[in-house]
Amino acid sequence: MMKQLTVVCEDRPNLIAELIEAVASSGANLETLDSQSIAGTVVAILTVDRYDVALQALARAGLPAVSEEAILVNLEDRPGALAAIAHRFREAGIPLRSVRILRRAEGLGLVALSTPRTAEALALVSDVLIA
Amino acid sequence: MMVSDARQPVLAQSVRERLDSLERRLETETGHFLGYPCTAEFDYSPLYRFLRFPINNVGDPFVPSNYHINTHDFEREVLAEFMRLTAAPAGQAWGYVTNGGTEGNMYGIFLGRELYPDGVVYYSEETHYSVSKILRALHVRSIMIKSRPDGRIDLEDLAATIGIHRDVPPIIVANIGTTMKGAIDDLTGIRTILRELAIPRHYIHADAALHGMILPFVNDPQPWNFDAGIDSIAISGHKFIGSPMPCGVVVARKGNVDRIARHIEYVGTLDTTLSGSRNALSPLFLWYALHAVGLDTFRLRAERCLETADYAIERLEPLGVHPWRHRNSPIVVFDRPDDPSLTSRWQLAVNGPITHLITMPHVTRERIDALAEDLAASLAVDVEEARS
């Protein structure tokens, strides 16, 4: 069964090639790869057949990945932006398990949200959702 | 390996060579140890005789244990000193010697979580990565707050985020010296936010891994200890004091600790510590350092470290790498060199566009000079010309 991984890191030359090579060297099959650059940060979404070995290979290659349970949103880098997102969850009665800033650059912040009610949360943040 | 008796094994040549090789490598690497906050300046040889005992500090250091081969009495004296250094309320504090800063932070967050099971942990993005692991291990709800460019927690962001959950007790992990920039979170500002938002149920844990052994010895410390309203603090022992094994100290308000005590019958001790079996040598090593080196010498070392940090800034400034440091911190931040062999040779930690060196007690001006020359060579800058 295919599983999704998302790599978030600073954009640099040959990054996608490094990423493909890392997964290939792990023995996992890379089914799909979709990447976008946001304010100097690359967000690459992969689907692989062997989740754990791919995750380990990416980590060894210095390509930090977040799991498919994490919801990635793109926020303005200004005081209170995070609080506004927290407020939405509060109003909707959806508990937030964790909020983690992955990267901040060029006025934008990439934030990983985790909640036990992922499907509802995705709808709640659809306007700022990445991919 | 051939064994003649339990104490004096006769080593095969290959084993001896392997150990000799390790010793040479460690000596070489210690000579280029600039980027991590551990001092290499210590001598514990008078304690080597205690390595032959199966000592174990299992359990609470303040409660008698059925396992008598321990150093609990030395551990209590170490803790008493750290309680004084952190201005813990007399007779109302508790602690133990940990395996390092991470265990101390885990203990502090654990206490906060036990006191406020519905609480949310707030911590800044410059917080040590181990805190993320702890939060996952303890399954605590958490919100990461932005850091300011200088590394301190963004109080505006913190206030706005806590304000959304005013009915949920905040458990705040405050950095008393961030890993990368040596930034000390504004505890006065944090407490002002809690007061203005009228949140009486809160917990503040201080991660003072390195700076917890520097701030007691400076004349104008930023608010950092129990006087500044913290509930617990973790300080590393192997960083500023120095030790061949990682270790640390956690100190907390005793009233909070008593709530999580659990009785373990078979060792006849109270299970207040996170670990069961605990290192009994590290309390002994810390006790020895506090007595053999002494607080006056640690004060002098702290002063010398900060002077060396200023010297490093003076040497790096002409190279155009923008060195700076926070007040009372030996962490000198500067532009990350392009040459990866340089960061590897000097064991400089890097983070995005910056790197840092840390003027621990073993770091001399000569080593700073050598780094500056290496850096100048990689930047193709004439050192003498740059200095003049």
XYZ file of C-alpha atoms in Angstrom:
519
model
C 0.000 0.000 0.000
C 1.348 3.416 -0.971
C 1.976 5.929 1.775
C 2.680 9.626 1.635
C 5.727 11.491 2.917
C 6.371 15.210 2.734
C 9.893 16.597 2.669
C 10.286 20.225 3.708
C 13.684 21.844 3.337
C 15.586 24.811 2.030
C 15.705 24.922 -1.768
C 19.083 24.061 -3.276
C 20.423 22.824 -6.606
C 19.836 19.132 -7.389
C 17.525 18.707 -4.413
C 14.957 16.642 -6.273
C 17.688 14.440 -7.734
C 19.063 13.874 -4.206
C 15.613 13.010 -3.008
C 14.967 10.480 -5.778
C 18.377 8.929 -5.242
C 17.812 8.615 -1.492
C 14.518 6.790 -1.963
C 15.936 4.595 -4.722
C 18.912 3.599 -2.602
C 16.575 2.512 0.194
C 14.912 -0.078 -2.013
C 11.528 1.625 -1.759
C 9.509 2.367 -4.890
C 8.726 5.982 -5.557
C 5.215 6.071 -7.003
C 4.547 9.791 -7.244
C 6.495 12.958 -6.594
C 5.063 16.444 -6.556
C 7.094 19.433 -5.466
C 6.572 23.132 -5.085
C 8.797 25.980 -3.992
C 7.407 28.392 -1.424
C 9.551 31.352 -0.405
C 12.841 29.508 -0.811
C 11.490 26.333 0.737
C 10.784 23.166 -1.200
C 7.787 21.090 -0.221
C 8.028 17.702 -1.941
C 5.187 15.228 -1.546
C 6.076 11.619 -2.293
C 4.188 8.384 -2.249
C 6.238 5.272 -1.579
C 5.516 1.613 -1.032
C 7.938 1.102 1.873
C 7.300 3.973 4.215
C 9.795 3.201 6.998
C 12.847 2.487 4.846
C 12.164 5.563 2.704
C 11.779 7.729 5.801
C 15.088 6.480 7.194
C 16.894 6.964 3.881
C 15.608 10.529 3.555
C 16.694 11.339 7.113
C 20.166 9.916 6.429
C 20.393 12.106 3.323
C 19.591 15.219 5.361
C 16.083 15.503 3.912
C 13.700 15.782 6.868
C 10.260 14.366 6.174
C 6.947 14.693 7.941
C 4.414 11.892 8.010
C 1.069 11.794 6.255
C -0.790 12.473 9.507
C 0.639 16.010 9.626
C -1.343 18.818 8.024
C 0.921 21.381 6.390
C -0.251 24.964 6.194
C 1.336 28.095 4.862
C 0.913 31.164 7.069
C 1.976 34.763 6.968
C 4.985 35.256 9.227
C 3.439 37.829 11.534
C 2.558 37.865 15.242
C -0.818 36.279 15.836
C -1.015 34.289 12.578
C -0.549 31.046 14.463
C -3.000 32.160 17.110
C -5.612 32.786 14.409
C -5.289 29.175 13.225
C -5.496 27.931 16.813
C -8.628 30.034 17.191
C -10.283 28.286 14.233
C -9.706 24.897 15.824
C -10.969 26.163 19.125
C -14.170 27.521 17.575
C -14.741 24.290 15.650
C -14.139 22.191 18.751
C -11.332 20.250 17.061
C -8.452 19.495 19.427
C -4.921 20.317 18.308
C -2.359 17.758 19.391
C 0.656 19.717 18.229
C 1.635 22.806 16.272
C 5.177 22.913 14.947
C 6.884 25.583 12.836
C 8.913 23.787 10.165
C 10.444 26.770 8.375
C 10.127 30.526 8.196
C 11.445 32.504 5.270
C 10.582 35.520 3.152
C 7.524 36.480 5.192
C 5.945 33.034 5.167
C 5.885 30.220 7.684
C 5.357 26.525 7.021
C 3.566 24.957 9.954
C 2.739 21.297 10.688
C -0.502 20.676 12.566
C -1.503 17.414 14.173
C -4.986 16.516 15.354
C -6.908 13.299 15.976
C -9.626 14.601 13.582
C -7.608 15.042 10.404
C -10.452 15.020 7.876
C -12.373 17.812 9.600
C -9.169 19.770 10.173
C -8.281 19.619 6.473
C -11.550 21.337 5.631
C -10.995 23.892 8.373
C -7.640 25.056 6.978
C -8.330 24.481 3.274
C -7.517 28.118 2.437
C -3.961 27.840 3.785
C -3.345 24.181 3.112
C -0.234 23.182 1.177
C -0.971 20.719 -1.619
C 40.408 -11.582 24.846
C 42.192 -13.913 27.259
C 41.297 -13.458 30.902
C 43.718 -14.177 33.742
C 41.275 -13.106 36.439
C 38.276 -10.823 36.771
C 40.319 -7.679 37.409
C 43.324 -7.929 35.148
C 42.440 -9.278 31.734
C 45.304 -9.922 29.335
C 44.318 -8.143 26.183
C 44.963 -9.487 22.737
C 47.138 -7.171 20.661
C 44.275 -6.291 18.315
C 42.169 -5.170 21.266
C 45.022 -3.074 22.685
C 45.596 -1.472 19.298
C 41.914 -0.679 18.945
C 41.877 1.056 22.328
C 45.119 2.927 21.598
C 43.665 4.096 18.316
C 40.536 5.354 20.063
C 42.646 7.280 22.579
C 44.641 8.959 19.793
C 41.462 9.899 17.921
C 39.836 11.379 21.019
C 42.969 13.397 21.821
C 43.110 14.787 18.285
C 39.409 15.637 18.120
C 39.443 17.275 21.556
C 42.051 19.707 20.223
C 39.559 21.020 17.637
C 36.491 21.149 19.825
C 34.979 24.599 19.357
C 31.340 24.259 18.360
C 29.724 22.265 21.150
C 29.057 23.374 24.721
C 31.185 20.843 26.576
C 34.357 21.668 28.391
C 37.339 19.351 28.032
C 39.038 20.875 31.079
C 38.768 18.426 33.965
C 40.716 15.804 35.873
C 38.845 13.153 37.777
C 41.751 10.738 38.178
C 41.439 10.682 42.021
C 38.019 9.089 41.509
C 39.122 6.230 39.271
C 39.274 3.889 42.290
C 35.474 4.021 42.545
C 35.049 2.454 39.130
C 35.443 -1.022 40.629
C 32.172 -0.936 42.578
C 28.715 -1.823 41.219
C 27.312 1.462 42.479
C 23.793 2.493 41.544
C 21.732 5.448 42.776
C 18.381 3.787 42.112
C 15.460 5.726 43.560
C 14.983 9.042 45.278
C 18.260 10.472 46.624
C 16.429 11.795 49.684
C 14.820 8.467 50.625
C 16.782 5.517 52.074
C 17.047 2.594 49.663
C 17.652 -1.116 50.177
C 20.402 -0.836 47.569
C 23.182 0.502 49.735
C 26.035 0.637 47.220
C 25.202 4.168 46.227
C 26.353 7.795 46.458
C 23.032 9.299 47.573
C 24.750 11.334 50.289
C 27.070 12.933 47.724
C 24.124 13.471 45.376
C 22.207 15.344 48.082
C 25.190 17.644 48.657
C 25.431 18.345 44.931
C 21.715 19.124 44.846
C 21.988 21.422 47.847
C 24.615 23.426 45.959
C 22.510 23.629 42.815
C 19.477 24.649 44.872
C 21.505 27.530 46.283
C 22.782 28.487 42.825
C 19.258 28.528 41.370
C 17.717 30.368 44.344
C 15.360 27.483 45.040
C 13.127 28.162 48.066
C 14.904 26.762 51.138
C 13.459 23.451 52.302
C 10.873 23.465 49.531
C 12.868 22.113 46.623
C 13.707 18.649 45.408
C 15.866 17.272 42.637
C 18.139 14.548 41.403
C 21.200 14.069 39.232
C 20.068 13.094 35.741
C 21.685 11.538 32.690
C 21.795 14.977 31.067
C 19.702 17.940 30.043
C 17.121 15.912 28.149
C 16.135 13.865 31.193
C 15.936 17.080 33.234
C 13.671 18.668 30.633
C 11.574 15.537 30.433
C 11.164 15.555 34.189
C 10.111 19.225 34.200
C 7.557 18.753 31.421
C 6.346 15.534 33.073
C 5.747 17.435 36.320
C 3.870 20.157 34.457
C 1.757 17.568 32.652
C 0.974 15.687 35.890
C -0.080 18.895 37.591
C -2.136 20.038 34.611
C -3.155 16.980 32.555
C -5.253 19.194 30.284
C -2.406 21.698 29.812
C -0.738 22.763 26.570
C 3.043 23.062 26.300
C 4.309 26.264 24.682
C 7.901 26.411 23.488
C 9.818 28.452 20.954
C 11.155 27.274 17.624
C 14.725 27.777 18.907
C 14.128 25.240 21.668
C 16.438 22.215 21.672
C 15.174 19.427 19.414
C 14.973 17.024 22.335
C 11.915 18.885 23.635
C 9.958 17.844 20.512
C 10.902 14.237 21.235
C 9.860 14.596 24.870
C 6.498 16.051 23.877
C 5.903 13.104 21.606
C 7.016 10.611 24.247
C 4.763 12.152 26.888
C 1.930 12.649 24.408
C 1.388 16.212 25.557
C -0.481 18.782 23.510
C 1.932 21.445 22.311
C 2.202 24.651 20.327
C 5.494 25.958 18.996
C 5.844 29.728 19.221
C 7.911 31.883 16.877
C 11.331 33.035 17.949
C 12.613 36.551 17.409
C 15.620 36.913 15.115
C 17.884 37.086 18.185
C 16.589 33.676 19.329
C 14.310 34.729 22.197
C 10.675 33.636 22.274
C 8.343 36.098 20.509
C 6.232 37.404 23.395
C 3.612 38.946 21.095
C 3.025 35.571 19.458
C 3.010 33.808 22.831
C 0.445 36.228 24.275
C -1.824 35.916 21.237
C -1.670 32.113 21.270
C -2.136 31.663 25.022
C -4.995 34.152 24.830
C -6.926 31.735 22.596
C -6.764 29.020 25.259
C -7.069 31.044 28.446
C -8.958 28.262 30.218
C -6.211 25.715 29.451
C -3.200 25.817 31.798
C -0.046 26.755 29.907
C 3.096 24.707 30.530
C 5.918 26.892 29.265
C 9.376 25.619 28.399
C 11.613 28.678 28.692
C 15.086 28.676 27.204
C 17.767 29.957 29.523
C 20.283 30.064 26.695
C 19.168 28.594 23.370
C 21.422 25.978 21.829
C 22.314 27.940 18.736
C 22.290 31.599 19.810
C 22.501 31.511 23.592
C 19.273 33.521 23.843
C 17.596 33.777 27.230
C 13.796 33.932 27.081
C 12.266 36.920 28.848
C 10.808 35.338 31.997
C 9.591 38.685 33.266
C 7.710 39.209 30.016
C 6.274 35.672 30.136
C 4.995 36.166 33.674
C 3.537 39.536 32.726
C 1.534 37.839 29.959
C 0.223 35.212 32.390
C -0.725 37.915 34.872
C -2.404 40.181 32.312
C -4.376 37.264 30.880
C -5.341 36.309 34.459
C -4.054 32.738 34.188
C -3.160 31.593 37.703
C -2.774 27.882 36.774
C 0.476 27.643 34.881
C 3.859 25.928 34.982
C 7.248 27.220 33.840
C 10.152 24.873 33.221
C 13.574 26.380 32.477
C 16.039 24.665 30.168
C 19.324 26.088 31.437
C 21.602 23.353 30.123
C 24.742 25.443 29.666
C 23.887 28.908 30.992
C 22.629 27.545 34.322
C 26.267 27.272 35.387
C 27.229 30.705 34.020
C 24.429 33.007 35.164
C 25.021 32.311 38.914
C 28.490 33.777 38.486
C 27.877 36.988 36.527
C 27.124 40.366 38.047
C 24.043 41.223 36.011
C 22.196 38.003 35.125
C 18.955 38.118 33.185
C 16.027 36.715 35.245
C 16.499 32.952 35.024
C 15.966 31.071 38.300
C 13.354 30.368 40.990
C 13.407 34.044 41.960
C 12.098 34.720 38.450
C 9.108 32.432 38.999
C 10.143 29.152 37.431
C 8.791 25.839 38.756
C 11.651 23.589 37.657
C 15.042 23.842 35.999
C 17.391 21.486 34.163
C 21.145 22.134 34.092
C 23.767 19.971 32.422
C 26.745 18.786 34.427
C 28.983 17.748 31.555
C 28.801 21.108 29.789
C 30.271 23.886 31.914
C 31.482 21.833 34.898
C 32.789 19.088 32.631
C 32.555 15.336 32.944
C 33.623 12.320 30.903
C 30.009 11.137 31.005
C 26.890 13.135 30.245
C 25.040 14.192 33.370
C 22.844 16.950 34.708
C 20.710 18.170 37.536
C 17.002 18.846 37.761
C 15.566 20.923 40.587
C 11.832 21.425 41.141
C 9.429 22.793 43.714
C 8.908 19.995 46.233
C 5.168 20.475 46.632
C 4.702 19.637 42.974
C 7.022 16.631 43.129
C 5.186 15.095 46.064
C 2.098 14.765 43.910
C 3.702 12.280 41.562
C 5.437 10.053 44.093
C 4.692 6.369 43.698
C 5.765 3.689 46.120
C 7.861 0.847 44.740
C 7.921 -1.918 47.308
C 10.678 -4.159 46.086
C 13.490 -1.634 46.426
C 11.826 0.042 49.350
C 12.117 3.494 47.847
C 9.923 6.225 46.454
C 9.883 6.275 42.660
C 10.112 10.000 42.125
C 12.837 9.863 39.465
C 12.231 9.064 35.800
C 14.990 6.453 35.635
C 15.057 3.394 37.856
C 18.713 2.473 38.011
C 20.704 5.691 37.978
C 24.353 6.549 37.479
C 26.036 6.814 40.877
C 29.355 8.006 39.489
C 28.095 11.246 37.977
C 26.908 12.680 41.342
C 30.315 11.763 42.735
C 32.083 13.477 39.830
C 29.966 16.620 40.237
C 30.557 16.635 43.986
C 34.291 16.316 43.373
C 34.258 19.170 40.843
C 32.336 21.431 43.207
C 34.889 20.737 45.952
C 38.154 20.323 44.054
C 37.570 23.145 41.568
C 35.215 25.158 43.728
C 32.673 27.866 43.025
C 35.253 30.671 43.092
C 37.135 28.977 40.268
C 33.905 28.405 38.336
C 33.229 32.127 38.696
C 36.664 32.903 37.275
C 36.103 30.403 34.466
C 32.772 32.010 33.582
C 34.440 35.436 33.430
C 37.277 34.034 31.318
C 34.831 32.333 28.925
C 32.963 35.591 28.335
C 36.249 37.466 27.824
C 37.332 34.828 25.300
C 33.971 35.209 23.556
C 34.625 38.947 23.215
C 38.078 38.151 21.875
C 36.532 35.781 19.313
C 34.209 38.545 18.140
C 37.179 40.903 17.874
C 39.079 38.341 15.763
C 36.174 37.340 13.519
C 34.760 40.829 12.941
C 37.432 41.909 10.428
C 36.759 38.751 8.406
C 33.288 40.024 7.556
C 31.421 37.089 9.113
C 29.246 39.284 11.409
C 30.015 37.734 14.826
C 27.795 38.590 17.809
C 26.701 37.191 21.137
C 24.081 37.699 23.795
C 25.019 39.279 27.098
C 26.272 36.608 29.554
C 26.583 33.970 26.848
C 29.784 32.330 25.572
C 28.056 31.414 22.284
C 29.442 33.495 19.416
C 27.206 33.371 16.350
C 28.621 34.137 12.919
C 28.002 33.541 9.224
C 28.234 29.914 8.170
C 31.459 29.312 6.208
C 31.026 27.994 2.681
C 33.795 25.458 3.222
C 32.260 22.328 4.865
C 35.718 20.969 5.737
C 36.213 23.958 8.022
C 33.010 23.372 9.982
C 33.886 19.692 10.205
C 37.495 20.275 11.331
C 36.472 22.676 14.105
C 33.275 20.751 14.897
C 31.149 23.839 14.378
C 27.397 23.286 14.644
C 25.539 24.862 11.725
C 21.946 25.943 11.340
C 20.841 27.468 8.064
C 22.970 30.518 7.296
C 24.671 30.658 10.693
C 27.161 28.735 12.763
C 28.589 29.311 16.208
C 31.579 28.709 18.386
C 31.340 28.343 22.135
C 34.146 29.611 24.310
C 34.070 26.856 26.905
C 36.818 26.830 29.575
C 39.192 24.749 27.423
C 38.959 27.192 24.502
C 42.006 29.455 24.526
C 42.767 32.605 22.574
C 45.310 30.547 20.632
C 42.559 28.235 19.405
C 40.464 31.229 18.393
C 43.492 32.575 16.499
C 43.894 29.233 14.731
C 40.222 29.182 13.738
C 40.422 32.795 12.535
C 43.422 31.926 10.381
C 41.646 28.896 8.921
C 38.564 30.953 8.264
C 40.585 33.753 6.697
C 42.299 31.250 4.411
C 38.969 29.848 3.276
C 37.683 33.368 2.668
C 40.981 34.420 1.056
C 41.343 37.261 3.568
C 44.746 38.451 4.808
C 44.524 38.026 8.605
C 47.089 40.700 9.524
C 45.594 43.165 7.103
C 42.120 42.386 8.399
C 43.264 42.927 12.010
C 44.866 46.246 11.235
